[in-house]
């Protein structure tokens, strides 16, 4: 028996304006390894030939699905779980506590964005998510040592979360490890594009590198079954403009 797939069209917000994609309406399922490959980064610090071999695998994945899992990336499972615990502790607070760290209080500061405060795609409902964001700050960059250049711009985020034991320390360390990994990956991307390995170094010295904790509250099953247009999306349909975006597994990919 042949199963006919059904599709719908979605509008994506992109850097250059709206784009439209046809995506399957089939229920989510675990991917196969050939759909989203697992790439071993054990050779990322080895000799140039080993890194070029790694780059060829990354290029193949980028040109097919655009997504891939990574392992042996250098970030310990203990740190990942500690960061998840800190994120859960922050988002589990009463809203009055989270509002202390609101970015509405300190414009352009690091901190909390509440539910429905963003709408990434104007053709859809407001985003049903809350975030705690940490922007790039030279003070948190493990490659920077010049104390005169360090900024205290993130003090607001830490002053308003100081009651959460270990929150700042874990969040900063997790950010630093991901920043280091992203810089290494961008060098791999350069090799994958047949460019010198250091081709993009200049744009990763003081990068627009954000670290986010994101919480998507559950939507009631009956609301999903009714396909209620008033139910907010987790986040609006969009394409990311970042060069390198390491995310935790668990997202749904539309194809």
Coordinates of N, CA and C in Angstrom, one line a residue:
X1 N 0.8 -1.2 0.0 CA 0.0 0.0 0.0 C 0.9 1.2 0.0
X2 N 0.6 2.2 -0.9 CA 1.4 3.4 -1.0 C 0.8 4.5 -0.1
X3 N 1.6 5.1 0.8 CA 1.1 6.2 1.6 C 1.4 7.5 0.9
X4 N 0.4 8.3 0.7 CA 0.6 9.6 0.1 C 0.8 10.6 1.2
X5 N 1.9 11.4 1.0 CA 2.2 12.4 2.0 C 1.5 13.7 1.6
X6 N 1.0 14.4 2.7 CA 0.4 15.7 2.5 C 1.3 16.8 2.9
X7 N 1.2 17.9 2.2 CA 2.1 19.0 2.4 C 1.3 20.3 2.6
X8 N 2.0 21.2 3.3 CA 1.4 22.6 3.4 C 2.5 23.6 3.1
X9 N 2.1 24.8 2.9 CA 3.1 25.8 2.6 C 3.3 26.8 3.8
X10 N 4.5 27.1 4.2 CA 4.7 28.0 5.3 C 5.5 29.2 4.8
X11 N 5.3 30.3 5.4 CA 6.1 31.5 5.1 C 7.2 31.7 6.1
X12 N 8.4 31.8 5.7 CA 9.6 31.9 6.6 C 10.1 33.4 6.6
X13 N 10.4 33.9 7.8 CA 11.0 35.2 7.8 C 12.5 34.9 7.6
X14 N 13.1 35.6 6.7 CA 14.5 35.5 6.4 C 15.2 36.9 6.4
X15 N 16.5 36.9 6.4 CA 17.2 38.2 6.4 C 16.9 39.1 5.2
X16 N 16.5 38.4 4.1 CA 16.3 39.1 2.8 C 14.8 39.3 2.5
X17 N 13.9 38.9 3.5 CA 12.5 39.0 3.2 C 11.8 37.6 3.3
X18 N 10.5 37.6 3.1 CA 9.8 36.3 3.2 C 10.2 35.3 2.1
X19 N 10.2 34.0 2.5 CA 10.4 32.9 1.6 C 9.3 31.9 1.9
X20 N 9.0 31.1 0.9 CA 7.9 30.1 1.1 C 8.5 28.7 0.9
X21 N 8.1 27.8 1.8 CA 8.6 26.4 1.7 C 7.4 25.4 1.8
X22 N 7.5 24.3 1.0 CA 6.5 23.3 1.2 C 7.0 22.3 2.2
X23 N 6.3 22.0 3.2 CA 6.7 21.0 4.2 C 5.6 20.0 4.5
X24 N 6.1 18.8 4.9 CA 5.2 17.7 5.1 C 4.3 17.9 6.4
X25 N 3.1 17.5 6.4 CA 2.2 17.6 7.5 C 2.2 16.3 8.3
X26 N 3.1 15.3 8.0 CA 3.1 14.0 8.7 C 3.5 14.2 10.1
X27 N 3.1 13.4 11.0 CA 3.5 13.5 12.4 C 5.0 13.4 12.6
X28 N 5.5 14.0 13.7 CA 7.0 14.0 13.9 C 7.4 12.5 14.1
X29 N 8.6 12.2 13.7 CA 9.2 10.9 13.9 C 10.7 11.1 14.1
X30 N 11.4 10.1 14.8 CA 12.8 10.2 14.9 C 13.5 10.1 13.5
X31 N 14.6 10.9 13.3 CA 15.2 10.8 12.0 C 16.1 9.6 11.9
X32 N 16.4 9.2 10.6 CA 17.3 8.2 10.4 C 18.7 8.8 10.3
X33 N 19.8 8.0 10.4 CA 21.1 8.6 10.4 C 21.5 9.2 9.1
X34 N 20.9 8.7 8.0 CA 21.2 9.3 6.7 C 20.5 10.7 6.5
X35 N 19.4 10.9 7.3 CA 18.7 12.2 7.2 C 19.4 13.2 8.0
X36 N 19.8 12.9 9.2 CA 20.6 13.8 10.1 C 21.8 13.1 10.6
X37 N 22.9 13.2 9.9 CA 24.1 12.4 10.3 C 24.7 12.8 11.6
X38 N 25.4 11.9 12.2 CA 26.2 12.1 13.5 C 27.7 12.3 13.1
X39 N 28.2 13.5 13.4 CA 29.6 13.8 13.0 C 30.5 13.8 14.3
X40 N 31.5 13.0 14.2 CA 32.5 12.9 15.3 C 33.5 14.0 15.2
X41 N 33.6 14.8 16.3 CA 34.5 15.9 16.2 C 35.9 15.6 16.9
X42 N 36.1 14.3 17.1 CA 37.3 13.9 17.8 C 38.6 14.4 17.1
X43 N 38.5 14.6 15.8 CA 39.7 15.1 15.0 C 39.8 16.6 14.9
X44 N 38.9 17.3 15.5 CA 38.9 18.8 15.3 C 40.2 19.5 15.7
X45 N 40.9 18.9 16.6 CA 42.2 19.5 17.1 C 43.4 18.7 16.6
X46 N 43.2 17.8 15.6 CA 44.3 17.0 15.1 C 45.0 17.8 13.9
X47 N 45.8 17.0 13.1 CA 46.5 17.7 12.1 C 45.6 18.2 11.0
X48 N 46.1 18.9 10.0 CA 45.3 19.6 9.0 C 44.6 18.6 8.1
X49 N 45.2 17.5 7.8 CA 44.6 16.5 6.9 C 43.3 15.9 7.6
X50 N 43.5 15.7 8.9 CA 42.3 15.1 9.7 C 41.2 16.2 9.7
X51 N 41.6 17.4 9.9 CA 40.5 18.5 9.9 C 39.9 18.6 8.5
X52 N 40.6 18.5 7.5 CA 40.0 18.5 6.1 C 39.0 17.4 5.9
X53 N 39.4 16.2 6.4 CA 38.5 15.1 6.3 C 37.2 15.3 7.1
X54 N 37.3 15.9 8.3 CA 36.2 16.3 9.0 C 35.3 17.3 8.3
X55 N 36.0 18.3 7.7 CA 35.3 19.4 6.9 C 34.5 18.8 5.8
X56 N 35.0 17.8 5.1 CA 34.3 17.2 4.0 C 33.0 16.6 4.5
X57 N 33.0 16.0 5.7 CA 31.7 15.4 6.3 C 30.7 16.5 6.6
X58 N 31.3 17.6 7.2 CA 30.4 18.7 7.5 C 29.8 19.3 6.3
X59 N 30.6 19.4 5.2 CA 30.0 20.0 4.0 C 28.9 19.1 3.4
X60 N 29.1 17.8 3.4 CA 28.1 16.9 2.9 C 26.8 17.1 3.7
X61 N 26.9 17.2 5.0 CA 25.7 17.3 5.8 C 25.0 18.7 5.6
X62 N 25.8 19.7 5.5 CA 25.3 21.1 5.3 C 24.6 21.2 3.9
X63 N 25.1 20.5 2.9 CA 24.5 20.6 1.6 C 23.3 19.7 1.4
X64 N 23.1 18.8 2.4 CA 21.9 17.9 2.3 C 20.8 18.3 3.2
X65 N 20.9 18.1 4.5 CA 19.8 18.5 5.4 C 20.1 19.9 6.0
X66 N 21.3 20.3 6.1 CA 21.6 21.5 6.8 C 21.7 21.4 8.3
X67 N 21.5 20.2 8.8 CA 21.6 19.9 10.2 C 22.4 18.7 10.4
X68 N 23.1 18.6 11.6 CA 23.8 17.3 11.9 C 24.0 17.3 13.4
X69 N 24.1 16.1 14.0 CA 24.4 15.9 15.4 C 26.0 15.9 15.5
X70 N 26.5 16.3 16.6 CA 27.9 16.2 16.9 C 28.2 15.4 18.2
X71 N 29.3 14.7 18.2 CA 29.7 14.1 19.4 C 31.2 14.3 19.6
X72 N 31.7 14.0 20.8 CA 33.1 14.4 21.1 C 33.4 15.8 20.8
X73 N 32.5 16.7 21.3 CA 32.6 18.1 21.0 C 33.3 18.9 22.1
X74 N 33.7 18.2 23.2 CA 34.5 18.8 24.3 C 33.7 19.5 25.4
X75 N 32.4 19.4 25.3 CA 31.5 20.0 26.4 C 31.0 18.8 27.2
X76 N 31.4 18.7 28.5 CA 31.0 17.5 29.3 C 29.5 17.4 29.5
X77 N 29.1 16.2 29.6 CA 27.7 15.9 29.9 C 27.3 16.5 31.2
X78 N 28.2 16.5 32.2 CA 27.9 17.1 33.5 C 27.6 18.6 33.4
X79 N 28.4 19.3 32.6 CA 28.1 20.7 32.4 C 26.8 21.0 31.7
X80 N 26.5 20.2 30.7 CA 25.3 20.3 29.9 C 24.1 20.1 30.9
X81 N 24.1 19.1 31.7 CA 23.0 18.8 32.6 C 22.9 19.9 33.7
X82 N 24.1 20.4 34.2 CA 24.1 21.5 35.1 C 23.4 22.8 34.5
X83 N 23.7 23.0 33.2 CA 23.1 24.2 32.6 C 21.6 24.0 32.4
X84 N 21.2 22.8 32.1 CA 19.8 22.5 32.0 C 19.1 22.7 33.3
X85 N 19.7 22.3 34.4 CA 19.1 22.4 35.7 C 19.0 23.9 36.1
X86 N 20.0 24.7 35.7 CA 19.9 26.1 36.0 C 18.8 26.8 35.2
X87 N 18.7 26.4 33.9 CA 17.6 27.0 33.1 C 16.3 26.6 33.7
X88 N 16.1 25.4 34.1 CA 14.8 25.0 34.7 C 14.5 25.7 36.0
X89 N 15.6 25.9 36.8 CA 15.4 26.7 38.1 C 15.0 28.1 37.8
X90 N 15.6 28.7 36.8 CA 15.2 30.1 36.5 C 13.8 30.2 36.0
X91 N 13.4 29.4 35.0 CA 12.1 29.5 34.5 C 11.0 29.0 35.4
X92 N 11.3 28.2 36.4 CA 10.3 27.7 37.4 C 10.0 28.7 38.4
X93 N 10.7 29.9 38.4 CA 10.4 30.9 39.4 C 9.0 31.6 39.2
X94 N 8.5 32.2 40.2 CA 7.3 33.0 40.0 C 7.6 34.1 39.0
X95 N 6.6 34.5 38.3 CA 6.8 35.5 37.3 C 7.4 36.8 37.9
X96 N 7.0 37.1 39.1 CA 7.5 38.3 39.8 C 9.1 38.3 39.9
X97 N 9.6 37.1 40.2 CA 11.1 37.0 40.3 C 11.7 37.1 38.9
X98 N 11.1 36.5 37.9 CA 11.7 36.6 36.5 C 11.6 38.0 36.0
X99 N 10.6 38.7 36.4 CA 10.5 40.1 35.9 C 11.6 41.0 36.4
X100 N 12.2 40.7 37.5 CA 13.3 41.5 38.0 C 14.4 41.5 37.0
X101 N 14.6 40.4 36.2 CA 15.6 40.3 35.2 C 15.1 40.7 33.8
X102 N 14.0 41.4 33.7 CA 13.3 41.6 32.4 C 14.1 42.6 31.6
X103 N 14.2 42.3 30.3 CA 14.9 43.3 29.4 C 14.1 44.5 29.1
X104 N 12.9 44.5 29.6 CA 12.1 45.8 29.5 C 12.6 46.8 30.5
X105 N 13.2 46.3 31.6 CA 13.7 47.2 32.6 C 15.0 47.9 32.1
X106 N 15.8 47.0 31.6 CA 17.1 47.5 31.1 C 17.2 47.2 29.6
X107 N 16.9 48.2 28.8 CA 16.9 48.0 27.3 C 18.3 47.6 26.9
X108 N 18.4 46.7 25.9 CA 19.7 46.2 25.4 C 20.5 45.5 26.4
X109 N 19.9 45.1 27.6 CA 20.7 44.4 28.6 C 20.4 42.9 28.4
X110 N 21.3 42.1 29.0 CA 21.0 40.6 29.0 C 19.9 40.4 30.0
X111 N 19.2 39.3 29.9 CA 18.1 39.0 30.8 C 17.0 38.3 30.2
X112 N 15.8 38.5 30.8 CA 14.6 37.7 30.5 C 13.7 38.4 29.5
X113 N 13.1 37.6 28.6 CA 12.0 37.9 27.7 C 10.8 37.0 28.1
X114 N 9.7 37.6 28.4 CA 8.6 36.8 28.8 C 7.8 36.2 27.7
X115 N 6.8 35.4 28.0 CA 5.9 34.7 27.0 C 5.2 35.8 26.2
X116 N 5.2 35.6 24.9 CA 4.4 36.5 24.0 C 5.0 37.9 23.8
X117 N 6.2 38.1 24.3 CA 6.8 39.4 24.1 C 7.6 39.5 22.8
X118 N 7.7 38.4 22.0 CA 8.3 38.5 20.7 C 7.3 37.9 19.7
X119 N 7.5 38.3 18.4 CA 6.7 37.7 17.3 C 7.7 37.7 16.1
X120 N 8.4 36.6 16.0 CA 9.4 36.5 15.0 C 8.9 36.5 13.5
X121 N 7.6 36.0 13.4 CA 7.0 36.0 12.1 C 5.6 36.6 12.1
X122 N 5.5 37.7 11.4 CA 4.3 38.5 11.5 C 3.0 37.9 10.9
X123 N 3.2 36.8 10.2 CA 2.1 36.1 9.6 C 1.5 35.0 10.6
X124 N 2.2 34.9 11.7 CA 1.8 33.9 12.7 C 1.5 34.5 14.0
X125 N 1.1 33.7 15.0 CA 0.8 34.3 16.3 C 2.1 34.6 17.1
X126 N 1.9 35.3 18.2 CA 3.1 35.7 19.0 C 3.8 34.4 19.5
X127 N 5.1 34.5 19.8 CA 5.9 33.4 20.2 C 5.6 32.9 21.6
X128 N 5.2 31.6 21.7 CA 4.9 31.1 23.0 C 6.2 30.5 23.6
X129 N 7.1 31.4 24.0 CA 8.3 31.0 24.6 C 8.8 32.1 25.6
X130 N 9.7 31.7 26.5 CA 10.4 32.7 27.3 C 11.9 32.4 27.2
X131 N 12.7 33.4 27.3 CA 14.1 33.2 27.2 C 14.9 34.0 28.2
X132 N 16.1 33.5 28.5 CA 17.1 34.2 29.3 C 18.3 34.3 28.3
X133 N 18.7 35.5 28.0 CA 19.7 35.7 27.0 C 21.0 36.3 27.6
X134 N 22.1 35.9 27.0 CA 23.4 36.4 27.4 C 24.1 36.7 26.1
X135 N 24.4 38.0 25.9 CA 25.1 38.4 24.7 C 26.6 38.3 24.8
X136 N 27.3 38.5 23.7 CA 28.7 38.5 23.8 C 29.3 39.6 24.6
X137 N 30.2 39.3 25.5 CA 30.8 40.3 26.4 C 32.3 39.8 26.5
X138 N 33.2 40.7 26.2 CA 34.6 40.4 26.3 C 35.0 39.8 27.6
X139 N 34.3 40.2 28.7 CA 34.6 39.7 30.0 C 34.4 38.2 30.1
X140 N 33.5 37.7 29.3 CA 33.2 36.2 29.3 C 33.9 35.5 28.2
X141 N 34.8 36.1 27.5 CA 35.5 35.5 26.4 C 36.8 34.9 26.9
X142 N 37.0 33.6 26.9 CA 38.2 33.0 27.4 C 39.5 33.4 26.7
X143 N 39.4 34.0 25.5 CA 40.6 34.4 24.8 C 41.0 35.8 25.1
X144 N 40.2 36.5 25.9 CA 40.5 37.9 26.2 C 41.2 38.0 27.6
X145 N 42.2 38.8 27.7 CA 42.9 39.0 29.0 C 43.1 40.4 29.4
X146 N 42.8 41.4 28.5 CA 43.1 42.8 28.7 C 42.0 43.3 29.6
X147 N 42.3 43.5 30.9 CA 41.2 44.0 31.8 C 40.7 45.3 31.5
X148 N 41.4 46.2 30.9 CA 40.9 47.6 30.6 C 39.8 47.6 29.6
X149 N 39.7 46.5 28.8 CA 38.6 46.4 27.8 C 37.4 45.7 28.2
X150 N 37.4 45.2 29.4 CA 36.2 44.4 29.9 C 35.1 45.2 30.3
X151 N 33.9 44.8 29.9 CA 32.6 45.5 30.2 C 31.9 44.9 31.3
X152 N 31.1 45.7 32.0 CA 30.2 45.2 33.1 C 28.8 45.2 32.7
X153 N 28.5 45.2 31.3 CA 27.2 45.3 30.8 C 26.2 44.2 31.3
X154 N 26.8 43.0 31.6 CA 26.0 41.9 32.0 C 25.7 41.9 33.5
X155 N 26.1 42.9 34.3 CA 25.9 42.9 35.7 C 24.4 42.8 36.1
X156 N 23.6 43.4 35.3 CA 22.2 43.4 35.6 C 21.6 42.0 35.6
X157 N 22.0 41.2 34.7 CA 21.6 39.8 34.6 C 22.0 39.0 35.9
X158 N 23.2 39.3 36.3 CA 23.6 38.5 37.5 C 23.1 39.1 38.8
X159 N 22.9 40.4 38.9 CA 22.4 41.0 40.1 C 21.0 40.5 40.4
X160 N 20.2 40.3 39.3 CA 18.8 39.9 39.4 C 18.6 38.4 39.5
X161 N 19.7 37.6 39.4 CA 19.6 36.2 39.5 C 20.5 35.6 40.6
X162 N 21.1 36.5 41.4 CA 22.1 36.1 42.4 C 21.5 35.2 43.5
X163 N 20.2 35.2 43.6 CA 19.5 34.3 44.6 C 19.5 32.8 44.1
X164 N 19.9 32.6 42.9 CA 19.9 31.2 42.3 C 21.3 30.7 42.4
X165 N 21.6 29.7 43.4 CA 22.9 29.2 43.6 C 23.6 28.7 42.3
X166 N 24.7 29.2 42.0 CA 25.5 28.7 40.8 C 25.0 29.1 39.5
X167 N 24.0 29.9 39.4 CA 23.4 30.3 38.1 C 24.4 31.0 37.2
X168 N 25.0 32.0 37.8 CA 26.0 32.8 36.9 C 27.2 32.0 36.5
X169 N 27.8 31.2 37.5 CA 29.0 30.5 37.2 C 28.7 29.4 36.1
X170 N 27.6 28.7 36.3 CA 27.3 27.6 35.3 C 27.0 28.2 33.9
X171 N 26.2 29.3 33.9 CA 25.7 29.9 32.7 C 26.9 30.4 31.9
X172 N 27.8 31.1 32.6 CA 29.0 31.7 31.9 C 29.9 30.6 31.4
X173 N 30.1 29.5 32.2 CA 31.0 28.5 31.7 C 30.4 27.8 30.5
X174 N 29.1 27.5 30.6 CA 28.4 26.9 29.4 C 28.5 27.7 28.2
X175 N 28.4 29.0 28.3 CA 28.5 30.0 27.2 C 30.0 29.9 26.7
X176 N 30.9 29.9 27.6 CA 32.3 29.9 27.1 C 32.7 28.7 26.3
X177 N 32.2 27.5 26.8 CA 32.5 26.3 26.1 C 31.9 26.3 24.7
X178 N 30.7 26.8 24.6 CA 30.0 26.8 23.3 C 30.6 27.8 22.4
X179 N 31.1 28.9 22.9 CA 31.8 29.9 22.1 C 33.1 29.3 21.5
X180 N 33.8 28.6 22.4 CA 35.1 28.0 21.9 C 34.8 26.9 20.8
X181 N 33.7 26.1 21.0 CA 33.3 25.1 20.0 C 32.9 25.8 18.7
X182 N 32.1 26.9 18.8 CA 31.6 27.6 17.6 C 32.8 28.1 16.8
X183 N 33.8 28.7 17.5 CA 35.0 29.2 16.8 C 35.7 28.0 16.0
X184 N 35.8 26.9 16.7 CA 36.5 25.8 16.0 C 35.7 25.3 14.8
X185 N 34.3 25.3 15.0 CA 33.5 24.8 13.9 C 33.6 25.8 12.7
X186 N 33.7 27.1 13.0 CA 33.7 28.0 11.9 C 35.0 27.8 11.1
X187 N 36.1 27.4 11.8 CA 37.3 27.1 11.0 C 37.1 25.8 10.2
X188 N 36.4 24.9 10.7 CA 36.0 23.7 9.8 C 35.2 24.1 8.6
X189 N 34.2 25.1 8.9 CA 33.4 25.6 7.7 C 34.3 26.2 6.6
X190 N 35.3 26.9 7.1 CA 36.2 27.6 6.1 C 36.9 26.5 5.2
X191 N 37.4 25.4 5.9 CA 38.0 24.3 5.2 C 37.0 23.7 4.2
X192 N 35.8 23.5 4.7 CA 34.7 22.9 3.9 C 34.4 23.7 2.6
X193 N 34.7 25.0 2.7 CA 34.5 25.9 1.5 C 35.8 26.1 0.7
X194 N 36.8 25.2 1.0 CA 38.0 25.3 0.3 C 38.7 26.7 0.5
X195 N 38.6 27.2 1.7 CA 39.2 28.5 2.0 C 40.3 28.2 3.1
X196 N 41.2 29.2 3.3 CA 42.2 29.0 4.4 C 41.4 28.9 5.7
X197 N 42.0 28.1 6.6 CA 41.3 27.8 7.8 C 41.0 29.0 8.7
X198 N 41.8 30.0 8.6 CA 41.6 31.2 9.4 C 40.9 32.3 8.7
X199 N 40.2 31.9 7.6 CA 39.5 32.9 6.7 C 38.5 33.8 7.5
X200 N 37.8 33.2 8.4 CA 36.7 33.9 9.1 C 37.2 34.4 10.5
X201 N 38.4 34.2 10.9 CA 38.9 34.6 12.2 C 38.6 36.0 12.6
X202 N 38.7 36.9 11.6 CA 38.5 38.3 11.9 C 37.0 38.6 12.4
X203 N 36.1 37.9 11.9 CA 34.7 38.1 12.3 C 34.3 37.3 13.5
X204 N 35.1 36.5 14.0 CA 34.8 35.8 15.3 C 35.6 36.2 16.4
X205 N 36.4 37.3 16.3 CA 37.2 37.9 17.4 C 36.3 38.6 18.4
X206 N 35.4 39.5 17.9 CA 34.4 40.1 18.8 C 33.0 39.8 18.2
X207 N 32.6 38.6 18.2 CA 31.4 38.2 17.5 C 30.1 38.6 18.1
X208 N 29.1 38.5 17.2 CA 27.7 38.7 17.7 C 27.3 37.3 18.2
X209 N 27.8 36.8 19.3 CA 27.5 35.5 19.8 C 26.6 35.5 21.0
X210 N 25.4 35.1 20.8 CA 24.4 35.1 21.9 C 24.2 33.7 22.5
X211 N 24.1 33.6 23.8 CA 23.7 32.4 24.5 C 22.3 32.5 25.0
X212 N 21.5 31.5 24.8 CA 20.1 31.5 25.2 C 19.7 30.3 26.0
X213 N 18.9 30.5 27.1 CA 18.1 29.5 27.6 C 16.7 29.8 27.1
X214 N 16.0 28.8 26.6 CA 14.7 29.0 26.0 C 13.7 27.9 26.6
X215 N 12.6 28.4 27.0 CA 11.5 27.5 27.6 C 10.3 27.7 26.8
X216 N 9.8 26.5 26.2 CA 8.6 26.5 25.4 C 7.5 25.7 26.3
X217 N 6.6 26.5 26.9 CA 5.6 25.8 27.7 C 4.7 24.9 26.9
X218 N 4.2 23.8 27.5 CA 3.4 22.9 26.7 C 2.1 23.5 26.3
X219 N 1.6 23.1 25.2 CA 0.2 23.5 24.7 C -0.7 22.3 25.0
X220 N -1.9 22.6 25.5 CA -2.9 21.6 25.9 C -3.2 20.8 24.6
X221 N -3.3 19.4 24.8 CA -3.6 18.5 23.7 C -4.9 18.9 22.9
X222 N -5.9 19.3 23.7 CA -7.2 19.6 23.0 C -7.0 20.8 22.1
X223 N -6.2 21.7 22.5 CA -6.0 22.9 21.6 C -5.2 22.5 20.3
X224 N -4.3 21.6 20.4 CA -3.6 21.1 19.3 C -4.6 20.3 18.3
X225 N -5.4 19.5 18.9 CA -6.3 18.7 18.1 C -7.3 19.6 17.4
X226 N -7.7 20.7 17.9 CA -8.6 21.6 17.3 C -8.0 22.4 16.2
X227 N -6.6 22.4 16.2 CA -5.9 23.2 15.3 C -6.3 24.7 15.4
X228 N -6.4 25.1 16.6 CA -6.9 26.4 17.0 C -5.9 27.5 16.5
X229 N -6.4 28.4 15.7 CA -5.5 29.5 15.2 C -5.1 30.4 16.2
X230 N -5.8 30.4 17.4 CA -5.4 31.3 18.5 C -4.3 30.8 19.3
X231 N -3.9 29.5 19.1 CA -2.9 29.0 19.9 C -1.5 29.5 19.4
X232 N -0.8 30.1 20.3 CA 0.5 30.7 19.9 C 1.5 29.6 19.4
X233 N 2.3 29.9 18.4 CA 3.3 29.0 18.0 C 4.5 29.1 19.0
X234 N 5.3 28.0 19.1 CA 6.4 28.1 20.0 C 7.3 29.2 19.6
X235 N 7.7 29.2 18.3 CA 8.4 30.3 17.7 C 8.0 30.4 16.3
X236 N 7.9 31.5 15.7 CA 7.5 31.7 14.4 C 8.4 31.1 13.3
X237 N 7.8 30.7 12.2 CA 8.6 30.1 11.1 C 9.7 31.1 10.7
X238 N 10.9 30.6 10.6 CA 12.0 31.5 10.2 C 13.2 30.8 9.8
X239 N 14.2 31.4 9.2 CA 15.5 30.9 9.0 C 16.5 31.6 9.8
X240 N 17.5 30.9 10.4 CA 18.5 31.6 11.2 C 19.5 32.3 10.4
X241 N 19.9 33.5 10.9 CA 20.9 34.2 10.2 C 22.3 34.0 10.7
X242 N 22.4 33.2 11.8 CA 23.7 33.0 12.4 C 24.6 32.1 11.5
X243 N 25.9 32.3 11.7 CA 26.9 31.5 11.0 C 26.9 30.1 11.5
X244 N 26.9 30.0 12.8 CA 27.0 28.7 13.5 C 26.0 28.7 14.6
X245 N 25.1 27.7 14.7 CA 24.1 27.6 15.7 C 24.1 26.3 16.4
X246 N 24.9 26.0 17.5 CA 24.7 24.8 18.2 C 23.5 24.8 19.1
X247 N 22.6 23.8 19.0 CA 21.4 23.8 19.8 C 21.3 22.4 20.4
X248 N 20.5 22.3 21.5 CA 20.3 21.0 22.1 C 19.4 20.2 21.1
X249 N 19.5 18.9 21.2 CA 18.6 18.0 20.4 C 17.2 18.1 20.9
X250 N 16.2 17.7 20.1 CA 14.8 17.7 20.5 C 13.9 18.6 19.7
X251 N 14.5 19.4 18.7 CA 13.7 20.2 17.9 C 13.1 19.4 16.8
X252 N 12.0 19.9 16.2 CA 11.4 19.2 15.0 C 11.8 19.9 13.8
X253 N 12.3 19.2 12.8 CA 12.7 19.7 11.5 C 11.7 19.5 10.5
X254 N 11.3 20.5 9.8 CA 10.3 20.4 8.7 C 11.0 20.2 7.4
X255 N 10.5 19.2 6.6 CA 11.2 18.9 5.3 C 10.1 18.8 4.2

